[in-house]
XYZ file of C-alpha atoms in Angstrom:
563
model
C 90.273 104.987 92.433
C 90.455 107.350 89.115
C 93.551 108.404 90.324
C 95.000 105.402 90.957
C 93.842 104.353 87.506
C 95.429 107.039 85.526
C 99.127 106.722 87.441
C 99.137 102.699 86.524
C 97.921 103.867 82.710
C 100.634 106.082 82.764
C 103.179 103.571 84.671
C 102.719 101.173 81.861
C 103.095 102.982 79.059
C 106.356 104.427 80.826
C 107.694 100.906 81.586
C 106.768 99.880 77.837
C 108.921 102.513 76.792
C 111.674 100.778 78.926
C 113.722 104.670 78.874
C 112.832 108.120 78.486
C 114.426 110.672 76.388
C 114.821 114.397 76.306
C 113.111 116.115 73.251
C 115.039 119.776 74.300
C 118.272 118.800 75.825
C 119.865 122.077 74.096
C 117.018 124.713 75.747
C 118.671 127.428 78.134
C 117.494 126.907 81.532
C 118.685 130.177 83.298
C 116.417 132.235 84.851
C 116.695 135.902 81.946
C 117.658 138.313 83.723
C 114.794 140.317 85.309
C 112.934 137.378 86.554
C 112.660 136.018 90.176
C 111.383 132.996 91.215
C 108.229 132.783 93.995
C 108.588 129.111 94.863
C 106.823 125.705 94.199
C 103.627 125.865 92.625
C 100.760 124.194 94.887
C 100.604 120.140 93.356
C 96.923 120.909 93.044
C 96.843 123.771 90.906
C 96.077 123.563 87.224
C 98.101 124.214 84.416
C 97.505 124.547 80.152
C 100.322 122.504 78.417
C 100.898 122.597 74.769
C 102.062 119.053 72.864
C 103.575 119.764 69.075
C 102.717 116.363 67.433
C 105.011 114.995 65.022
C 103.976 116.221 61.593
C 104.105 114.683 57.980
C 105.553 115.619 54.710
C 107.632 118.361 55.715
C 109.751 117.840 51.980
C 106.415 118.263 50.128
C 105.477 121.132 51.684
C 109.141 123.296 51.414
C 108.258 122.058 47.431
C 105.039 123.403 47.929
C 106.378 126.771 49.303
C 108.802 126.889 46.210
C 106.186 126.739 43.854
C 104.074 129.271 44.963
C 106.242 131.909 46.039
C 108.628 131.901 42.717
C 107.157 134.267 40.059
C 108.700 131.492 37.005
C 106.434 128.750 38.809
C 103.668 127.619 36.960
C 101.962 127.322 40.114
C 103.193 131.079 41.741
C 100.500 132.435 43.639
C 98.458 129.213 43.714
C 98.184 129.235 47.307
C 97.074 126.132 49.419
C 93.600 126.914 51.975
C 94.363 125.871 55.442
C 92.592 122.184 54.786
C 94.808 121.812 52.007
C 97.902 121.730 54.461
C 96.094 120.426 57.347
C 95.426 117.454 54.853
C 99.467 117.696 54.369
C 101.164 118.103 57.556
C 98.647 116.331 59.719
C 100.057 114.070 61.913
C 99.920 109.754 61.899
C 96.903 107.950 62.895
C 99.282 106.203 65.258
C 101.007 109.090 66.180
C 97.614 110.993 66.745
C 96.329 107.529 69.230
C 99.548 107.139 71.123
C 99.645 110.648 72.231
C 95.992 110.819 73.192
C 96.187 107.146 75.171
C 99.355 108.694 76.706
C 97.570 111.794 78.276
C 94.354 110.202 78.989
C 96.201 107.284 81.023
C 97.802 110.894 82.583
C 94.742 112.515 83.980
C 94.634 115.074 80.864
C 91.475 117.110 80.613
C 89.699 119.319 78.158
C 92.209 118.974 75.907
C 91.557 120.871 71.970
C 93.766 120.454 68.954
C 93.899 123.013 65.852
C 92.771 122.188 62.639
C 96.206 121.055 61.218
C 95.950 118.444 64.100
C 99.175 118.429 64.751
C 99.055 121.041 67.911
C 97.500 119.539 71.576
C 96.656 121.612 74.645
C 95.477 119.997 77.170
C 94.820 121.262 80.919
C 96.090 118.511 84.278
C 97.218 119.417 87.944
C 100.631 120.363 88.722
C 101.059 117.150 90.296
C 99.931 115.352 86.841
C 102.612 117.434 84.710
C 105.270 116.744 87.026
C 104.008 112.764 86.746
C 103.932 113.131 82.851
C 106.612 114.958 81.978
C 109.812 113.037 84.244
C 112.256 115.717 86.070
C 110.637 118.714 85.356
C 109.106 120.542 88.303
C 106.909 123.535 88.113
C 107.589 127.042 89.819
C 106.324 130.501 89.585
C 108.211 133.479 88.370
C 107.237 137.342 88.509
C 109.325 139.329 85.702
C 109.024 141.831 82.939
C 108.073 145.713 83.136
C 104.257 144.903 83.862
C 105.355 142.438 86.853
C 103.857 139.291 84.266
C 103.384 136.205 86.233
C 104.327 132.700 84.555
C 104.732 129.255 85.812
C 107.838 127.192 84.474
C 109.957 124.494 84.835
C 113.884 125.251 85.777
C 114.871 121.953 85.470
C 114.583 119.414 82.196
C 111.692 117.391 81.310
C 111.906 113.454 79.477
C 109.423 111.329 78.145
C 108.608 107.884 77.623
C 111.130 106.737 74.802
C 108.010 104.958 72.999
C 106.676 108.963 72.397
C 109.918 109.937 70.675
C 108.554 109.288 66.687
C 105.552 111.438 68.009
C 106.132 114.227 69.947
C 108.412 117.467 68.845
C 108.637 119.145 72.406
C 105.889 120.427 74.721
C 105.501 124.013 75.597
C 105.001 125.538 78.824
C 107.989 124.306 80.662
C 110.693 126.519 79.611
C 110.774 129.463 77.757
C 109.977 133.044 79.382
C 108.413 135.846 77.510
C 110.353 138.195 75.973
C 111.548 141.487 76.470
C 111.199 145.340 74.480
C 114.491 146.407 72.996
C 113.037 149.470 72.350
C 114.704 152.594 73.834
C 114.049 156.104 73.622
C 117.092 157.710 72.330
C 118.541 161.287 73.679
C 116.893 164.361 70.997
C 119.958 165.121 68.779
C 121.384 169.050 69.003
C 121.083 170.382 65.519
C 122.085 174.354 65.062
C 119.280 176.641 62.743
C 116.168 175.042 62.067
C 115.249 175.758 58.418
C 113.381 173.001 56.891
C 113.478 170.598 59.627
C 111.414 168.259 61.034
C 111.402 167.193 64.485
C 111.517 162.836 64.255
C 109.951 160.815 62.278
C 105.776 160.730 62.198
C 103.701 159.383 58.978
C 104.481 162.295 56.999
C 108.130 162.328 57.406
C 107.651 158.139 56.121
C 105.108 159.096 53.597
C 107.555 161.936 52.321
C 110.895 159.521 52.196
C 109.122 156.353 50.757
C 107.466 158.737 48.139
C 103.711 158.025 49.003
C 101.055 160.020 47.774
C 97.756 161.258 49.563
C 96.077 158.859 47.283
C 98.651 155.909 48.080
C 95.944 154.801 50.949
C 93.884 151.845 50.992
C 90.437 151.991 48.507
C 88.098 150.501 51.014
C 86.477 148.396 48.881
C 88.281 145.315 48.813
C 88.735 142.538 51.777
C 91.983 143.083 52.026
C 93.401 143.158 55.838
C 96.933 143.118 57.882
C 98.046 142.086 61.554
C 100.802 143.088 64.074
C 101.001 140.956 67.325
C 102.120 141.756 70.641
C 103.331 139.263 73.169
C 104.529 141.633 76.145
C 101.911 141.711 78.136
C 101.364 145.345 76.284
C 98.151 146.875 75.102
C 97.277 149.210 72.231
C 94.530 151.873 73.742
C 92.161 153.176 70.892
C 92.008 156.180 72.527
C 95.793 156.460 71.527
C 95.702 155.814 68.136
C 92.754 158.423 67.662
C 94.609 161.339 69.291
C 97.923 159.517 67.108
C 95.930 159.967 63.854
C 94.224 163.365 64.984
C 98.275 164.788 65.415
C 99.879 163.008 62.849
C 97.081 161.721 60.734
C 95.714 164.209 59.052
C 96.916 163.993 55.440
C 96.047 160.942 54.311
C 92.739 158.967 54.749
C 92.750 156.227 57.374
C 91.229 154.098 59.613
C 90.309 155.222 63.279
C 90.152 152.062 64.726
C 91.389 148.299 64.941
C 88.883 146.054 63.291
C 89.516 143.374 65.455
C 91.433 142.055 67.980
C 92.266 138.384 68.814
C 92.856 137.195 71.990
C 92.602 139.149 75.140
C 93.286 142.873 75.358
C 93.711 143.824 78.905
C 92.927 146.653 80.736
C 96.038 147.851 82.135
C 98.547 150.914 81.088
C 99.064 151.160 77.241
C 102.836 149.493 76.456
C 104.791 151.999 74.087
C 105.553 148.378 71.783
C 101.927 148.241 71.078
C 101.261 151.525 70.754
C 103.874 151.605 67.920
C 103.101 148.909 66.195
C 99.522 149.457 65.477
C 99.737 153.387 64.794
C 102.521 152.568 62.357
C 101.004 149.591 60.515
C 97.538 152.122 60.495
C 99.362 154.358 58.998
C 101.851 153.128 56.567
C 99.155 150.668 55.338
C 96.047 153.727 55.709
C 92.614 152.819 55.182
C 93.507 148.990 55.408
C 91.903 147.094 58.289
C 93.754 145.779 60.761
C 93.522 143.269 62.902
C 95.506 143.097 66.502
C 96.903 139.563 67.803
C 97.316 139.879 71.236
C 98.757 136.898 72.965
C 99.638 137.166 76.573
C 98.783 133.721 77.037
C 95.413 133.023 78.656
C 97.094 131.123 81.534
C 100.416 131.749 83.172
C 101.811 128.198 81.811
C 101.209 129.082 77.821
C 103.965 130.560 75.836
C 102.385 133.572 74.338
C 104.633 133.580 70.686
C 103.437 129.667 71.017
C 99.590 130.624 70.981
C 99.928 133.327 68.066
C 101.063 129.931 65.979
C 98.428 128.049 67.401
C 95.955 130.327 66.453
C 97.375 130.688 62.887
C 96.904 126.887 61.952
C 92.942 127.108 63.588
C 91.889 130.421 61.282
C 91.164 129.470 57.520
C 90.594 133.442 56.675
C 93.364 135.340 57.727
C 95.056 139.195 57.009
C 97.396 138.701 54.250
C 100.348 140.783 55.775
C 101.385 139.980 59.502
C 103.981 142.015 61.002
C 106.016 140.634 64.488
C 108.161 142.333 66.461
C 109.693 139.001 68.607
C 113.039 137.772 68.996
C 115.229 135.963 70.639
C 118.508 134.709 70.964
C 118.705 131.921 68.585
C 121.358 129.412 71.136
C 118.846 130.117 73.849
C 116.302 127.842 72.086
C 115.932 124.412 71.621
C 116.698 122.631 68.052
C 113.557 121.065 68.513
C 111.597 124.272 68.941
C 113.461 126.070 66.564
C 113.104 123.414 63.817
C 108.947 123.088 64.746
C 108.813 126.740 64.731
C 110.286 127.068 61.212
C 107.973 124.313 59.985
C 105.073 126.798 60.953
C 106.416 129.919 58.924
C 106.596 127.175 55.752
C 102.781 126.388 56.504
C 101.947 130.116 57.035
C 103.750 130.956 53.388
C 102.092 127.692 51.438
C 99.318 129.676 52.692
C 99.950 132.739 51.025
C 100.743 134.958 54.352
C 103.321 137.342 54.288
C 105.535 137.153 57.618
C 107.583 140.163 58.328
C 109.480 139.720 61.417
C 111.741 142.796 63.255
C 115.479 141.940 62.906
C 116.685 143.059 66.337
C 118.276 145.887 68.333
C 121.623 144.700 68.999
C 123.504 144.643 66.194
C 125.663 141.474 65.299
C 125.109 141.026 68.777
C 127.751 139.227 70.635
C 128.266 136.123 73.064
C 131.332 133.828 74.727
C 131.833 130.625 73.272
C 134.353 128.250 74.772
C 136.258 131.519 75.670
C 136.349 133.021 71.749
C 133.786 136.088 70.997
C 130.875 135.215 68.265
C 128.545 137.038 66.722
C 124.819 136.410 68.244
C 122.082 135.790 65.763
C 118.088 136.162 66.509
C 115.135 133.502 65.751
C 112.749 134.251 64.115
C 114.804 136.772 62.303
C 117.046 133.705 60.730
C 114.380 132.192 59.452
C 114.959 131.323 55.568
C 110.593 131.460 55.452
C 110.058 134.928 56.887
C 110.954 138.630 55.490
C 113.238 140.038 58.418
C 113.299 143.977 58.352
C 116.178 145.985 59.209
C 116.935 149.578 60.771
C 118.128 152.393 58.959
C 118.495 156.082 60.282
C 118.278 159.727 58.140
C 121.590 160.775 57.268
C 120.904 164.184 58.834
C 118.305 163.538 61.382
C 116.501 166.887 61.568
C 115.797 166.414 57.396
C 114.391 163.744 55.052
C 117.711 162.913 53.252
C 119.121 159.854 52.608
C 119.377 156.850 55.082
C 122.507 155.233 56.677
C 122.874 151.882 58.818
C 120.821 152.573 62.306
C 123.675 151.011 64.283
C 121.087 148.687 66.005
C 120.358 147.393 63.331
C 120.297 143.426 63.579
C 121.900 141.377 61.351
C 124.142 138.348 60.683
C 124.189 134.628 59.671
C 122.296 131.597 61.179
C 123.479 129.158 63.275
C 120.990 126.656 62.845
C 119.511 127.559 59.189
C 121.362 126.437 56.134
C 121.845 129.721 53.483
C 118.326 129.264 51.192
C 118.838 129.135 47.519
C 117.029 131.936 46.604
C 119.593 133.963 48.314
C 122.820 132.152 46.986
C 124.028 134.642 44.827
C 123.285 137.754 46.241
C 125.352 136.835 50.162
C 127.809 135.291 47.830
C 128.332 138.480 46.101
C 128.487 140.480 49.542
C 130.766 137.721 51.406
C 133.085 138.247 48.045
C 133.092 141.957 47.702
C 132.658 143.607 51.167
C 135.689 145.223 52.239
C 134.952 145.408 55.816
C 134.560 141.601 56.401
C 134.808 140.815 60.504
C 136.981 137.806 61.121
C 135.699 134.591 59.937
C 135.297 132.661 63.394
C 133.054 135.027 64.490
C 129.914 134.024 61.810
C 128.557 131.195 60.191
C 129.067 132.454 56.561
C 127.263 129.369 54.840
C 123.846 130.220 57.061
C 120.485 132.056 56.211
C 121.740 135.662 56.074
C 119.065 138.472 57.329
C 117.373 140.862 57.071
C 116.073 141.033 54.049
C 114.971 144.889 53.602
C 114.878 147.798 56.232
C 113.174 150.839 56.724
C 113.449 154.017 59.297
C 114.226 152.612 62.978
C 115.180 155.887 64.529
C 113.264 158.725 66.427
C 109.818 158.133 65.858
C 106.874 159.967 67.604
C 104.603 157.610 69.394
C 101.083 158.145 71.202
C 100.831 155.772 74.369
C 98.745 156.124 77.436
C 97.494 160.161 75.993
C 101.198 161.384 75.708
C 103.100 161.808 72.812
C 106.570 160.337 73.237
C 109.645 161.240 71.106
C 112.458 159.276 69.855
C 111.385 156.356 69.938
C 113.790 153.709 67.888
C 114.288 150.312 67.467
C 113.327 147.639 64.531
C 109.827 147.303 66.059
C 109.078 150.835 64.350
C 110.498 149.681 61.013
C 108.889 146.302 60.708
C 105.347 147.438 60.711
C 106.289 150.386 58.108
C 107.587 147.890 55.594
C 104.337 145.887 56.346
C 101.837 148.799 56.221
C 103.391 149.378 52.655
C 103.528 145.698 51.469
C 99.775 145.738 52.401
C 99.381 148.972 50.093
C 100.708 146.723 47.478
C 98.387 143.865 48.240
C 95.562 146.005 47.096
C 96.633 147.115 44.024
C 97.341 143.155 43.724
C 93.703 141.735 45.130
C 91.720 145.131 42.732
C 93.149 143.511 39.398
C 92.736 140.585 40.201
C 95.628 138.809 41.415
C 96.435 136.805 44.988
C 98.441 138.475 47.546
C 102.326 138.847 47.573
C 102.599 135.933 49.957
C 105.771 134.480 51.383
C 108.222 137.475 49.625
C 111.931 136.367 49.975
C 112.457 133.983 46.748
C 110.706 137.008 44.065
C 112.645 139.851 46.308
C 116.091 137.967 45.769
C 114.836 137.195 42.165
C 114.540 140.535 41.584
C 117.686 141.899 43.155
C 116.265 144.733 45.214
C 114.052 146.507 42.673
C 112.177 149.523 43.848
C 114.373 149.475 47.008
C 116.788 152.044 48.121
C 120.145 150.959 48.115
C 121.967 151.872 51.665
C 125.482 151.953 51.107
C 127.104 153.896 54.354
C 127.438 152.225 58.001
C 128.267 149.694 60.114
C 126.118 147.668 62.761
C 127.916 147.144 66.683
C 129.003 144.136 68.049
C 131.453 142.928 70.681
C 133.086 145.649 72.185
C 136.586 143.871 72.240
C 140.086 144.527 70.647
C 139.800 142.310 67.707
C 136.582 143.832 66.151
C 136.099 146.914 68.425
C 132.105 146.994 68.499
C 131.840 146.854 64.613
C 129.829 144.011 62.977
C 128.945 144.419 59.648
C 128.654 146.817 57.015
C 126.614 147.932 54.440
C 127.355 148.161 51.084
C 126.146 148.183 47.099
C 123.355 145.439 46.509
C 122.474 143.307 49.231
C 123.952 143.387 52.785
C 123.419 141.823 56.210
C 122.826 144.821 57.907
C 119.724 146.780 56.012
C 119.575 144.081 53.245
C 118.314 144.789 50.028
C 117.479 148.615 51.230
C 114.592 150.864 52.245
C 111.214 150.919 50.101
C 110.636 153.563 47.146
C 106.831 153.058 47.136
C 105.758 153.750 43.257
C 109.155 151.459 42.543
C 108.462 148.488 44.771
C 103.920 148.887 43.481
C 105.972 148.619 40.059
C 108.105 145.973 40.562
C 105.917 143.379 42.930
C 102.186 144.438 40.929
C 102.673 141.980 38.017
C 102.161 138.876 37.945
C-alpha cells in the first residue's frame, strides 16, 4: 500500500510537470578506459544519491569573493563564517519544499542536507532511482588499480520539467573516479658525482626554495592544512614516520596526521597518498594536518562530490587545502562544472586557500570534428582556485635552476571566461610569446592556468615501508606550494592578521613577487605535424605552463605577510 502510495505521489508530480528535461545532456557517458561493467544492479538494493539544490545570490557572492581577496578592498581579509554564506547561497523556501515533496512522494529515506542547505543525499532502492530519475538505469562497474567497485548509470537521466528552477544535477549517476597520472620516471645517467644529490627529498626543496631550519611551523598557533585523496589510496603512518626518520631530520616536524576525515581503509598504502601527505608535512613542518579521505562511503557517491559536501557542513576548517584531482574539462557536464565552481567561490568567501594540481599531460590534446585541440583540466581552470604547475632542475643530479617539467599542465578554459584579475598579465604573454601554437587549437579569451609551479620531477617517496624513487607528476608539486603557503599563514595568524585566503587576485596584483621566474621550456601536446607535441612555452613574467614561477620562500613571507 506504501508503495503504491509513493509511485502515484511521484506519478503526479511527473504528470504536473507535463515533460521532463535533462539537467546534464553534455556529461560523457563512455565507460574510461579501465573500467568493466558487472551487470544490472539487483532493483532491491540500496543506493546514496546526492541532489545539488538550486542556490541563491550567486552575483553577491563573486562580489563578496572580490572584496575579500583584493589587498585595496576595504573589506580584504574580512572573511564570511560558514552561516554567513549558508545565509547567502541557501536555497528557496519553494525550491527547498518542492524537492523534499518530490523525493518523499519517491520513497526517499534518511535523507541529510549540509548546512548551506543547498546539498541533499538521500538513500532509496534501485528500483526507486530508476522510478525518480526517468532513463537512467543503474549498473555496477569494477575499475581502477585497487579493483574500486561503483554503481552508475550508462545511460541519461531526466526529471520532471516542474524541478528544472530547483535542481542543478544529481550525483551518483555518472561520473567515475579518477585516475593517478603519476609515473615513476627512468633514474637519469649523469657521469662524476661531485656535489650531487640523488632526486628530490625535503632538503633538496628546503635548499631550492631557500628555507631555513627555523622556517617550520611555531606550534603555538591553531593554524592547520589539508590534502585529500579520492583514489581509493591510503596514507600509512607508519610511512610517513620512517619518511621523516630518512628525510626528516633537519627540520622540526610533525610525526603524525592530526586528523583524518572520512574513512581511511585498511588496504596497501597508494604512492598518491603517500606523497601528498609526506610532502605537505614537510614543506609546511610542524603545521598540523589534517587528511580528507573520500572514497565515498557507498559505491553510488562521487568521492570529489563528498569532499565538497563536507566543506559546506564544517564551520572550522584548515586554512590551506591542497587537491591533486582532475579531469578532462569536455568530459563533464556544464551543469556540474558550473555547481562545482560555485563551491570554490563559497570555499574562498570563506577565507580557504584551494590549491589544485594542474595536470600531467601537458596542453593535452583531443579530436574535435576532425581538427586537433588542446585539452584543458577542471578543476585546474577554475578562475577561484590557485592551480600549481611542474617544473624540473635544470641539471637533475644538482639544485640549479628550474625549467618547464614537460608534463606540466597548462592551457586556456573552455568553459571559464579569462578573470579580471588576470587580464593583463595573459594579455601580455598572448602578445609577446614567440612560440604561440596555432590559434584554433585554444580558447585564448578563457581562464588561463596554472597560476605558480614548483618541483614535479624525481621525488623520493615512502609507501607501504619502501622508499620509491622518481616519482613525478604535479601531485608532488601541489602540496609543496601548499606546505609553504601554510608557512606563510603563520607568520600571518602570529601578528595578527587572517589567513591568505583565496590567492589569485593579490598574486596577479602583485605580478609574481617572491616567485622565481622560469623562462626555458615547452609543455607536449598533440603529437601531429602541425604542432609536433609542443604546447606552450614558458617565458618572462607570467606563462601558461609554470605561471608566475616557483616560490623563493623569504621573498614570497615578504611579499604576501602585510596586510
Amino acid at each position: 500500500m506504501e508503495l503504491r502510495a509513493s509511485l502515484l505521489g511521484l506519478l503526479a508530480l511527473i504528470v504536473a510537470g507535463k515533460c521532463s528535461y535533462s539537467p546534464e545532456p553534455d556529461q560523457q557517458l563512455t565507460l574510461p578506459p579501465g573500467w568493466l561493467s558487472l551487470g544490472r544492479v539487483d532493483p532491491e538494493e540500496e543506493l546514496s544519491l546526492t541532489f545539488a539544490l538550486r542556490q541563491q545570490n550567486l552575483e553577491k557572492l563573486s562580489e563578496l569573493v572580490q572584496a575579500v581577496s583584493d589587498p585595496s578592498s576595504p573589506r580584504y581579509g574580512k572573511y564570511l563564517t560558514l552561516e554567513d554564506v549558508a545565509e547567502l547561497v541557501q536555497p528557496s523556501s519553494l525550491t527547498l519544499h518542492t524537492v523534499q515533496k518530490w523525493l518523499l512522494a519517491a520513497g526517499a529515506r534518511n535523507c541529510h542536507s549540509v548546512t548551506t542547505q543547498d546539498f541533499l543525499t538521500c538513500w532509496m532502492s534501485v528500483r526507486q532511482a530508476e522510478l525518480l530519475l526517468s532513463g537512467a538505469e543503474f549498473h555496477r562497474y569494477v575499475g581502477g588499480p585497487a579493483d574500486t567497485h561503483v554503481v552508475r548509470s550508462p545511460r541519461p537521466y531526466q526529471l520532471p520539467k516542474a524541478l528544472a528552477p530547483h535542481v542543478d544535477f544529481v550525483g551518483g549517476l555518472h561520473r567515475f573516479p579518477p585516475t593517478s597520472s603519476l609515473r615513476q620516471r627512468p633514474e637519469p645517467q649523469v657521469a662524476g658525482n661531485v656535489g650531487l644529490h640523488l632526486g628530490v627529498t625535503p632538503s633538496v626543496i628546503r635548499e631550492r626554495y631557500n628555507l631555513t631550519a627555523q622556517d617550520v611551523g611555531s606550534g603555538t598557533t591553531n593554524n592547520s592544512q589539508a590534502c585529500a585523496q579520492f583514489l581509493e589510496q591510503y596514507f600509512h603512518d607508519s610511512d610517513l614516520a620512517e619518511f621523516m626518520r630518512l628525510f626528516g631530520g633537519n627540520f622540526a616536524h610533525q610525526a603524525s596526521v592530526a586528523r583524518v576525515v572520512g574513512q581511511q581503509g585498511r588496504g596497501r598504502a597508494g604512492i598518491e597518498a603517500s606523497l601528498d601527505v609526506e610532502y605537505l608535512m614537510s614543506a609546511g613542518a610542524n603545521i598540523s594536518t589534517w587528511v580528507y579521505s573520500s572514497p565515498g562511503r557507498h559505491e553510488s557517491q562521487e568521492p570529489f562530490l563528498q569532499w565538497l559536501l563536507l566543506l559546506s557542513n564544517e564551520s572550522a576548517l584548515p586554512p590551506v587545502h591542497t587537491v591533486s584531482y582532475g579531469d578532462d574539462e569536455d568530459s563533464l557536464s556544464s551543469a556540474y562544472i558550473q555547481r562545482v565552481n560555485t563551491e570554490f567561490m563559497k570555499a574562498a568567501a570563506r577565507g580557504l586557500t584551494l590549491l589544485f594540481a594542474s595536470g600531467d599531460s601537458g596542453a593535452g590534446c583531443w579530436s574535435v570534428s576532425g581538427r586537433h585541440q588542446f585539452r584543458p583540466s577542471f578543476p585546474a581552470s577554475s578562475p577561484y582556485v590557485t592551480t600549481v604547475g611542474g617544473t624540473s632542475f635544470q641539471n637533475p643530479f644538482r639544485v640549479t635552476s628550474e625549467i618547464v617539467d614537460y608534463i606540466s599542465g597548462g592551457g586556456f578554459s573552455n568553459v571559464f571566461p579569462r578573470p579580471s584579475y588576470q587580464e593583463e598579465a595573459v594579455t601580455q604573454f598572448l602578445r609577446s610569446s614567440p612560440h604561440m601554437p596555432p590559434s584554433s587549437y585554444f580558447n585564448a579569451s578563457g581562464r588561463a592556468y596554472p597560476d605558480v609551479a614548483a618541483l614535479s620531477d624525481g621525488y623520493w617517496v615512502v609507501s607501504n615501508r619502501v622508499p620509491i624513487p622518481w616519482v613525478s607528476g604535479t601531485s608532488a608539486s601541489t602540496p609543496v606550494f601548499g606546505g609553504l603557503l601554510s608557512l606563510i599563514n603563520e607568520h600571518r595568524i602570529l601578528s595578527g592578521r587572517p589567513p591568505l585566503g583565496f590567492l589569485n587576485p593579490r598574486l596577479y596584483q602583485q605580478h609574481g613577487a617572491g616567485l622565481f621566474d622560469v623562462i626555458r621550456g615547452c609543455h607536449e601536446s598533440c603529437l601531429n605535424e602541425e604542432v609536433q607535441g609542443q604546447g606552450f612555452c614558458s617565458g618572462p613574467g607570467w606563462d601558461p605552463v609554470t605561471g608566475w614561477g616557483t616560490p623563493n620562500f623569504p621573498a614570497l613571507l615578504k611579499t604576501l605577510i602585510n596586510p
